[in-house]
Structures are given as structure tokens and as C-alpha cells.
């Protein structure tokens, strides 16, 4: 997959990071951001919209703040470059904020926080995108699907991680449903006239998704826009012109990640990882059968080193991997 991305113009390091992200999501059963995203990465570079060889500019602003201009590349590349400085800052200051602007992000967000929780940190990430989600009562998209991901270390097992779009579902899942010819619940989105619909085609052609939980999800979407566009100097989702240039599927938006070291100045406090275990245990005892992240970890465990893909996806991937024929 990495070779396919290189054949379409990404540099080796970018291709490797994007491929690892897609394969990780696919292996973890997060198909909406798995291997089928390859076509988006290719469409985006073919349209000239993304920088396939970005040189992110890292600005060490203060003991607790790092700003990165992603050089119109994917936010995941900026994060990879800034990860070490974030870890060092969180360990000394107790908290570090990473504010990425001028970036694209079409991946699963949990990957950006899980890596910090595996090192013992708490992490929260938010990212905005393109205007495909209508506000409550609205008749057009203003927000992105604006996910929020959270990760906390656990003493007994892998980190607790949740990762959820502030829309009724992710845009990728709507595309999957359209491809499979499935109808969605009636209040999933609106059609081009602002009427509630469960038709993925109506949502994708001129309509919009709705926010989850009405005004509650809408406030989360609002916060995400402010945190990762307003704060960092990126475009709000509604400011992204999707028609220009043709074929672009991602945007020059932003991502903000907050990393907290629970051990800084906490000598006399009980270890956070153990407290998270206590809380999860209480949830299980109270009858919660599925804890966020359970499905993903199970899928990961079952997959082992293998990544299962359907035959038609395999064929599509191979077609995309064919080297571009350049004109003489
Ligand atoms: P889901 O609704 O499938 O899941 C949201 C979270 O809730 C997950 O952490 C999931 O855990 C947990 N969960 C789901 N069902 C239950 C349940 N019954 N009980 C307890 N916990 C549960 O995710 P979304 O559709 O909202 O988002 C899917 C993906 O799309 C995310 O990875 C997100 O980052 C990505 N996305 C990316 C965007 C971008 O611009 N880059 C935009 C929007 C979304 P588990 O993982 O174990 O299932």
C-alpha cells in the first residue's frame, strides 16, 4: 500500500505513515477509515490539493505549547514529527498542547491518542474537516463530522480509548452504507431540502449528516471547530471550498491534541492507571457489557498479524496500486 501511495506522488515517509494508519484502522475493524481510504489519498494528491512531501514547521512556543504548520500535508505527518517534543514537554510541564494547522486528516483519530496513553499519558484529540454536518434545525452542512478521541492508561490492560464523531455517524460509514445499498436510521441526516432522511445517497448528494444527540452533539462539534480551527489558525469546516480544485476530498483544517502526564506533581495521589481500572470495574459491575475500545481491541487480537480484506477491495487496491503512466 505504501508503494501504491509512492507511485502516485507521496514521498516514502509520508506514504509509510498513511499506509500504517489505514492498515491499523482496518485491522482494528474501523473499516470506515481503513484501506478503502486509499482512493481518497490518491484523489487528493492527484488534484494537487495536498503536499505529498511536506516539511512540517514545528514552533516550540512555550513550555506547554507546540504549534505546527503542517505544510499542507496530512496532520498525521506533523504529529509524527512533533511527538517527541510533546512527550518531553508533558513530562516536564505536566501538560502539552499540540496545535496543528494547514493540514488534512482523513484517518481514525484514536490512533493519534492511543500512542500517548501507551506511554502513560492522558490524551485528548479533536479534528475538523469539511462541512457535511448540519446544525440542529439547519438545512445545510456547517460542521465537519468533528471527532473527539480520548485515551487513558490502565494498570491491568491496554489503554481505555474512545473515539467518536460528533455527527450521527462518520462520513466514511455513510459511504460504506451507500456502497452496500443499506438504508440508515431516519434521523441520520437531511436531504438537500433539509428533510430528515436515512438514505445515504440523499445525505451524500446535497444533503448533510445530523449531529448526534441533537443540540448536545452540536455543542461538541462547535467546540471542536473552535479548538482546532479558531485556536490554531486553520479553516473552519464551512470555509473549505470542496469544489476547488476538482477531486479534492480533504481540507486545510486543523487538529489539536492535549497530552497530560498524570505523574507530574502527583507524588501523594493514587496512580491514575489504577484509578481508571477502578472506574471500569465499577462500570462492569453495574452492568455495562461493552466498554469503549473493547470491540477494537478484540478485533486487533483476533487479526494478529493478518489484515482481512474482501476480494473486491483487494481488486480495487491493486488497480489503485498500478503505477501512473506518464505522458512522454
Ligand atoms: P462509533 O460510533 O462506531 O464508536 C464510537 C466510540 O464508541 C468508539 O470508541 C466505540 O468503541 C464506542 N462504542 C461504540 N458502540 C459502543 C457500545 N455499544 N458500548 C460502548 N462503547 C461503544 O464511531 P464513529 O462512527 O463516531 O467514528 C468512527 C471513526 O471515524 C472514528 O475512528 C473517528 O475518528 C473517525 N472519524 C474521522 C474523521 C476525520 O475527519 N478524520 C471525521 C469523523 C470520524 P470501539 O472502538 O471499541 O467500537
PDB file of N, CA and C in Angstrom, residues 164-233:
ATOM      1  N   UNK A 164     -15.085   9.197  18.874  1.00  0.00           N
ATOM      2  CA  UNK A 164     -16.410   9.298  18.264  1.00  0.00           C
ATOM      3  C   UNK A 164     -16.620  10.586  17.501  1.00  0.00           C
ATOM      4  N   UNK A 165     -17.267  10.438  16.361  1.00  0.00           N
ATOM      5  CA  UNK A 165     -17.656  11.598  15.572  1.00  0.00           C
ATOM      6  C   UNK A 165     -18.753  12.335  16.338  1.00  0.00           C
ATOM      7  N   UNK A 166     -18.851  13.668  16.146  1.00  0.00           N
ATOM      8  CA  UNK A 166     -19.942  14.396  16.795  1.00  0.00           C
ATOM      9  C   UNK A 166     -21.184  14.400  15.900  1.00  0.00           C
ATOM     10  N   UNK A 167     -21.094  13.724  14.770  1.00  0.00           N
ATOM     11  CA  UNK A 167     -22.251  13.516  13.892  1.00  0.00           C
ATOM     12  C   UNK A 167     -22.879  12.165  14.245  1.00  0.00           C
ATOM     13  N   UNK A 168     -24.070  11.901  13.684  1.00  0.00           N
ATOM     14  CA  UNK A 168     -24.735  10.625  13.961  1.00  0.00           C
ATOM     15  C   UNK A 168     -23.861   9.447  13.557  1.00  0.00           C
ATOM     16  N   UNK A 169     -23.046   9.643  12.532  1.00  0.00           N
ATOM     17  CA  UNK A 169     -22.064   8.627  12.154  1.00  0.00           C
ATOM     18  C   UNK A 169     -20.962   9.287  11.327  1.00  0.00           C
ATOM     19  N   UNK A 170     -19.905   8.543  11.066  1.00  0.00           N
ATOM     20  CA  UNK A 170     -18.822   9.153  10.291  1.00  0.00           C
ATOM     21  C   UNK A 170     -19.230   9.195   8.814  1.00  0.00           C
ATOM     22  N   UNK A 171     -18.656  10.141   8.080  1.00  0.00           N
ATOM     23  CA  UNK A 171     -18.951  10.271   6.656  1.00  0.00           C
ATOM     24  C   UNK A 171     -18.507   9.006   5.919  1.00  0.00           C
ATOM     25  N   UNK A 172     -17.401   8.424   6.395  1.00  0.00           N
ATOM     26  CA  UNK A 172     -16.896   7.181   5.789  1.00  0.00           C
ATOM     27  C   UNK A 172     -17.929   6.072   5.897  1.00  0.00           C
ATOM     28  N   UNK A 173     -18.618   5.989   7.052  1.00  0.00           N
ATOM     29  CA  UNK A 173     -19.631   4.946   7.233  1.00  0.00           C
ATOM     30  C   UNK A 173     -20.835   5.180   6.313  1.00  0.00           C
ATOM     31  N   UNK A 174     -21.162   6.460   6.041  1.00  0.00           N
ATOM     32  CA  UNK A 174     -22.257   6.746   5.100  1.00  0.00           C
ATOM     33  C   UNK A 174     -21.854   6.249   3.709  1.00  0.00           C
ATOM     34  N   UNK A 175     -20.587   6.470   3.359  1.00  0.00           N
ATOM     35  CA  UNK A 175     -20.105   5.997   2.051  1.00  0.00           C
ATOM     36  C   UNK A 175     -20.138   4.477   1.968  1.00  0.00           C
ATOM     37  N   UNK A 176     -19.769   3.814   3.083  1.00  0.00           N
ATOM     38  CA  UNK A 176     -19.803   2.351   3.112  1.00  0.00           C
ATOM     39  C   UNK A 176     -21.248   1.882   2.914  1.00  0.00           C
ATOM     40  N   UNK A 177     -22.218   2.519   3.618  1.00  0.00           N
ATOM     41  CA  UNK A 177     -23.635   2.137   3.504  1.00  0.00           C
ATOM     42  C   UNK A 177     -24.142   2.345   2.078  1.00  0.00           C
ATOM     43  N   UNK A 178     -23.725   3.461   1.456  1.00  0.00           N
ATOM     44  CA  UNK A 178     -24.157   3.736   0.076  1.00  0.00           C
ATOM     45  C   UNK A 178     -23.626   2.643  -0.851  1.00  0.00           C
ATOM     46  N   UNK A 179     -22.369   2.278  -0.628  1.00  0.00           N
ATOM     47  CA  UNK A 179     -21.745   1.239  -1.466  1.00  0.00           C
ATOM     48  C   UNK A 179     -22.458  -0.086  -1.303  1.00  0.00           C
ATOM     49  N   UNK A 180     -22.889  -0.380  -0.081  1.00  0.00           N
ATOM     50  CA  UNK A 180     -23.537  -1.669   0.189  1.00  0.00           C
ATOM     51  C   UNK A 180     -25.048  -1.624  -0.035  1.00  0.00           C
ATOM     52  N   UNK A 181     -25.588  -0.450  -0.408  1.00  0.00           N
ATOM     53  CA  UNK A 181     -27.021  -0.310  -0.671  1.00  0.00           C
ATOM     54  C   UNK A 181     -27.872  -0.441   0.588  1.00  0.00           C
ATOM     55  N   UNK A 182     -27.346  -0.023   1.726  1.00  0.00           N
ATOM     56  CA  UNK A 182     -28.061  -0.118   3.015  1.00  0.00           C
ATOM     57  C   UNK A 182     -28.741   1.195   3.365  1.00  0.00           C
ATOM     58  N   UNK A 183     -29.964   1.119   3.923  1.00  0.00           N
ATOM     59  CA  UNK A 183     -30.620   2.325   4.430  1.00  0.00           C
ATOM     60  C   UNK A 183     -30.168   2.560   5.868  1.00  0.00           C
ATOM     61  N   UNK A 184     -30.109   3.817   6.286  1.00  0.00           N
ATOM     62  CA  UNK A 184     -29.678   4.162   7.651  1.00  0.00           C
ATOM     63  C   UNK A 184     -30.898   4.619   8.454  1.00  0.00           C
ATOM     64  N   UNK A 185     -30.788   4.724   9.802  1.00  0.00           N
ATOM     65  CA  UNK A 185     -31.931   5.216  10.568  1.00  0.00           C
ATOM     66  C   UNK A 185     -32.400   6.586  10.064  1.00  0.00           C
ATOM     67  N   UNK A 186     -33.704   6.837  10.189  1.00  0.00           N
ATOM     68  CA  UNK A 186     -34.373   8.010   9.586  1.00  0.00           C
ATOM     69  C   UNK A 186     -33.742   9.356   9.987  1.00  0.00           C
ATOM     70  N   UNK A 187     -33.230   9.453  11.223  1.00  0.00           N
ATOM     71  CA  UNK A 187     -32.701  10.746  11.664  1.00  0.00           C
ATOM     72  C   UNK A 187     -31.180  10.863  11.486  1.00  0.00           C
ATOM     73  N   UNK A 188     -30.614  10.035  10.594  1.00  0.00           N
ATOM     74  CA  UNK A 188     -29.155  10.077  10.393  1.00  0.00           C
ATOM     75  C   UNK A 188     -28.717  11.410   9.778  1.00  0.00           C
ATOM     76  N   UNK A 189     -29.537  11.949   8.883  1.00  0.00           N
ATOM     77  CA  UNK A 189     -29.145  13.197   8.231  1.00  0.00           C
ATOM     78  C   UNK A 189     -30.331  13.883   7.599  1.00  0.00           C
ATOM     79  N   UNK A 190     -30.028  14.825   6.714  1.00  0.00           N
ATOM     80  CA  UNK A 190     -31.086  15.541   5.986  1.00  0.00           C
ATOM     81  C   UNK A 190     -30.803  15.442   4.488  1.00  0.00           C
ATOM     82  N   UNK A 191     -31.868  15.574   3.685  1.00  0.00           N
ATOM     83  CA  UNK A 191     -31.653  15.600   2.237  1.00  0.00           C
ATOM     84  C   UNK A 191     -31.403  17.043   1.792  1.00  0.00           C
ATOM     85  N   UNK A 192     -31.321  17.254   0.496  1.00  0.00           N
ATOM     86  CA  UNK A 192     -30.941  18.601   0.016  1.00  0.00           C
ATOM     87  C   UNK A 192     -32.003  19.658   0.317  1.00  0.00           C
ATOM     88  N   UNK A 193     -33.213  19.214   0.708  1.00  0.00           N
ATOM     89  CA  UNK A 193     -34.261  20.177   1.090  1.00  0.00           C
ATOM     90  C   UNK A 193     -34.362  20.357   2.611  1.00  0.00           C
ATOM     91  N   UNK A 194     -33.463  19.742   3.346  1.00  0.00           N
ATOM     92  CA  UNK A 194     -33.468  19.886   4.809  1.00  0.00           C
ATOM     93  C   UNK A 194     -34.397  18.908   5.511  1.00  0.00           C
ATOM     94  N   UNK A 195     -34.933  17.929   4.753  1.00  0.00           N
ATOM     95  CA  UNK A 195     -35.865  16.957   5.328  1.00  0.00           C
ATOM     96  C   UNK A 195     -35.074  15.775   5.907  1.00  0.00           C
ATOM     97  N   UNK A 196     -35.431  15.304   7.151  1.00  0.00           N
ATOM     98  CA  UNK A 196     -34.706  14.171   7.732  1.00  0.00           C
ATOM     99  C   UNK A 196     -34.740  12.946   6.820  1.00  0.00           C
ATOM    100  N   UNK A 197     -33.614  12.265   6.732  1.00  0.00           N
ATOM    101  CA  UNK A 197     -33.556  11.076   5.859  1.00  0.00           C
ATOM    102  C   UNK A 197     -32.584  10.045   6.398  1.00  0.00           C
ATOM    103  N   UNK A 198     -32.834   8.791   5.984  1.00  0.00           N
ATOM    104  CA  UNK A 198     -31.908   7.709   6.294  1.00  0.00           C
ATOM    105  C   UNK A 198     -31.272   7.182   5.013  1.00  0.00           C
ATOM    106  N   UNK A 199     -31.457   7.908   3.914  1.00  0.00           N
ATOM    107  CA  UNK A 199     -30.878   7.467   2.643  1.00  0.00           C
ATOM    108  C   UNK A 199     -29.442   7.982   2.526  1.00  0.00           C
ATOM    109  N   UNK A 200     -28.469   7.047   2.470  1.00  0.00           N
ATOM    110  CA  UNK A 200     -27.077   7.518   2.342  1.00  0.00           C
ATOM    111  C   UNK A 200     -26.872   8.340   1.069  1.00  0.00           C
ATOM    112  N   UNK A 201     -27.591   7.989  -0.003  1.00  0.00           N
ATOM    113  CA  UNK A 201     -27.427   8.736  -1.259  1.00  0.00           C
ATOM    114  C   UNK A 201     -27.921  10.172  -1.105  1.00  0.00           C
ATOM    115  N   UNK A 202     -29.081  10.337  -0.409  1.00  0.00           N
ATOM    116  CA  UNK A 202     -29.621  11.696  -0.216  1.00  0.00           C
ATOM    117  C   UNK A 202     -28.671  12.524   0.652  1.00  0.00           C
ATOM    118  N   UNK A 203     -28.069  11.887   1.653  1.00  0.00           N
ATOM    119  CA  UNK A 203     -27.127  12.599   2.532  1.00  0.00           C
ATOM    120  C   UNK A 203     -25.884  13.024   1.739  1.00  0.00           C
ATOM    121  N   UNK A 204     -25.418  12.115   0.872  1.00  0.00           N
ATOM    122  CA  UNK A 204     -24.169  12.382   0.142  1.00  0.00           C
ATOM    123  C   UNK A 204     -24.366  13.325  -1.050  1.00  0.00           C
ATOM    124  N   UNK A 205     -25.612  13.363  -1.594  1.00  0.00           N
ATOM    125  CA  UNK A 205     -25.798  14.234  -2.762  1.00  0.00           C
ATOM    126  C   UNK A 205     -26.626  15.465  -2.396  1.00  0.00           C
ATOM    127  N   UNK A 206     -25.960  16.423  -1.806  1.00  0.00           N
ATOM    128  CA  UNK A 206     -26.600  17.707  -1.497  1.00  0.00           C
ATOM    129  C   UNK A 206     -27.175  17.812  -0.106  1.00  0.00           C
ATOM    130  N   UNK A 207     -27.300  16.685   0.591  1.00  0.00           N
ATOM    131  CA  UNK A 207     -27.810  16.720   1.966  1.00  0.00           C
ATOM    132  C   UNK A 207     -26.677  16.875   2.966  1.00  0.00           C
ATOM    133  N   UNK A 208     -26.921  16.457   4.200  1.00  0.00           N
ATOM    134  CA  UNK A 208     -25.885  16.548   5.242  1.00  0.00           C
ATOM    135  C   UNK A 208     -26.205  15.548   6.340  1.00  0.00           C
ATOM    136  N   UNK A 209     -25.213  15.229   7.135  1.00  0.00           N
ATOM    137  CA  UNK A 209     -25.446  14.421   8.331  1.00  0.00           C
ATOM    138  C   UNK A 209     -26.041  15.316   9.417  1.00  0.00           C
ATOM    139  N   UNK A 210     -26.611  14.706  10.467  1.00  0.00           N
ATOM    140  CA  UNK A 210     -27.043  15.460  11.646  1.00  0.00           C
ATOM    141  C   UNK A 210     -26.027  15.233  12.757  1.00  0.00           C
ATOM    142  N   UNK A 211     -26.075  16.087  13.781  1.00  0.00           N
ATOM    143  CA  UNK A 211     -25.182  15.864  14.922  1.00  0.00           C
ATOM    144  C   UNK A 211     -25.813  14.800  15.829  1.00  0.00           C
ATOM    145  N   UNK A 212     -25.004  14.050  16.585  1.00  0.00           N
ATOM    146  CA  UNK A 212     -25.582  13.042  17.484  1.00  0.00           C
ATOM    147  C   UNK A 212     -26.233  13.756  18.667  1.00  0.00           C
ATOM    148  N   UNK A 213     -27.339  13.213  19.139  1.00  0.00           N
ATOM    149  CA  UNK A 213     -27.993  13.784  20.322  1.00  0.00           C
ATOM    150  C   UNK A 213     -28.421  15.234  20.141  1.00  0.00           C
ATOM    151  N   UNK A 214     -28.787  15.625  18.922  1.00  0.00           N
ATOM    152  CA  UNK A 214     -29.304  16.979  18.671  1.00  0.00           C
ATOM    153  C   UNK A 214     -28.359  18.071  19.131  1.00  0.00           C
ATOM    154  N   UNK A 215     -28.842  18.954  20.029  1.00  0.00           N
ATOM    155  CA  UNK A 215     -28.040  20.118  20.429  1.00  0.00           C
ATOM    156  C   UNK A 215     -26.797  19.720  21.224  1.00  0.00           C
ATOM    157  N   UNK A 216     -26.809  18.512  21.830  1.00  0.00           N
ATOM    158  CA  UNK A 216     -25.645  18.119  22.646  1.00  0.00           C
ATOM    159  C   UNK A 216     -24.430  17.824  21.759  1.00  0.00           C
ATOM    160  N   UNK A 217     -24.651  16.986  20.739  1.00  0.00           N
ATOM    161  CA  UNK A 217     -23.555  16.716  19.802  1.00  0.00           C
ATOM    162  C   UNK A 217     -23.154  17.983  19.065  1.00  0.00           C
ATOM    163  N   UNK A 218     -24.145  18.867  18.819  1.00  0.00           N
ATOM    164  CA  UNK A 218     -23.862  20.101  18.085  1.00  0.00           C
ATOM    165  C   UNK A 218     -22.886  20.983  18.875  1.00  0.00           C
ATOM    166  N   UNK A 219     -23.035  20.988  20.202  1.00  0.00           N
ATOM    167  CA  UNK A 219     -22.108  21.791  21.011  1.00  0.00           C
ATOM    168  C   UNK A 219     -20.707  21.194  20.998  1.00  0.00           C
ATOM    169  N   UNK A 220     -20.636  19.861  20.941  1.00  0.00           N
ATOM    170  CA  UNK A 220     -19.306  19.226  20.825  1.00  0.00           C
ATOM    171  C   UNK A 220     -18.679  19.620  19.477  1.00  0.00           C
ATOM    172  N   UNK A 221     -19.495  19.557  18.421  1.00  0.00           N
ATOM    173  CA  UNK A 221     -18.984  19.920  17.085  1.00  0.00           C
ATOM    174  C   UNK A 221     -18.489  21.373  17.080  1.00  0.00           C
ATOM    175  N   UNK A 222     -19.236  22.233  17.764  1.00  0.00           N
ATOM    176  CA  UNK A 222     -18.891  23.654  17.873  1.00  0.00           C
ATOM    177  C   UNK A 222     -17.541  23.819  18.593  1.00  0.00           C
ATOM    178  N   UNK A 223     -17.392  23.100  19.695  1.00  0.00           N
ATOM    179  CA  UNK A 223     -16.151  23.163  20.462  1.00  0.00           C
ATOM    180  C   UNK A 223     -14.965  22.686  19.613  1.00  0.00           C
ATOM    181  N   UNK A 224     -15.191  21.602  18.873  1.00  0.00           N
ATOM    182  CA  UNK A 224     -14.108  21.057  18.042  1.00  0.00           C
ATOM    183  C   UNK A 224     -13.664  22.092  17.005  1.00  0.00           C
ATOM    184  N   UNK A 225     -14.642  22.774  16.370  1.00  0.00           N
ATOM    185  CA  UNK A 225     -14.286  23.808  15.376  1.00  0.00           C
ATOM    186  C   UNK A 225     -13.417  24.891  16.025  1.00  0.00           C
ATOM    187  N   UNK A 226     -13.813  25.311  17.234  1.00  0.00           N
ATOM    188  CA  UNK A 226     -13.078  26.406  17.895  1.00  0.00           C
ATOM    189  C   UNK A 226     -11.686  25.941  18.313  1.00  0.00           C
ATOM    190  N   UNK A 227     -11.619  24.713  18.860  1.00  0.00           N
ATOM    191  CA  UNK A 227     -10.322  24.204  19.331  1.00  0.00           C
ATOM    192  C   UNK A 227      -9.350  23.933  18.195  1.00  0.00           C
ATOM    193  N   UNK A 228      -9.854  23.426  17.069  1.00  0.00           N
ATOM    194  CA  UNK A 228      -8.855  23.049  16.076  1.00  0.00           C
ATOM    195  C   UNK A 228      -8.892  23.900  14.817  1.00  0.00           C
ATOM    196  N   UNK A 229      -9.731  24.891  14.745  1.00  0.00           N
ATOM    197  CA  UNK A 229      -9.629  25.836  13.628  1.00  0.00           C
ATOM    198  C   UNK A 229      -9.446  27.251  14.202  1.00  0.00           C
ATOM    199  N   UNK A 230     -10.395  27.673  15.048  1.00  0.00           N
ATOM    200  CA  UNK A 230     -10.310  29.011  15.649  1.00  0.00           C
ATOM    201  C   UNK A 230      -9.001  29.218  16.384  1.00  0.00           C
ATOM    202  N   UNK A 231      -8.628  28.255  17.218  1.00  0.00           N
ATOM    203  CA  UNK A 231      -7.441  28.394  18.070  1.00  0.00           C
ATOM    204  C   UNK A 231      -6.138  28.341  17.295  1.00  0.00           C
ATOM    205  N   UNK A 232      -6.089  27.493  16.276  1.00  0.00           N
ATOM    206  CA  UNK A 232      -4.785  27.236  15.655  1.00  0.00           C
ATOM    207  C   UNK A 232      -4.563  27.990  14.350  1.00  0.00           C
ATOM    208  N   UNK A 233      -5.594  28.718  13.881  1.00  0.00           N
ATOM    209  CA  UNK A 233      -5.427  29.473  12.636  1.00  0.00           C
ATOM    210  C   UNK A 233      -5.688  28.639  11.401  1.00  0.00           C
TER     211      UNK A 233
END
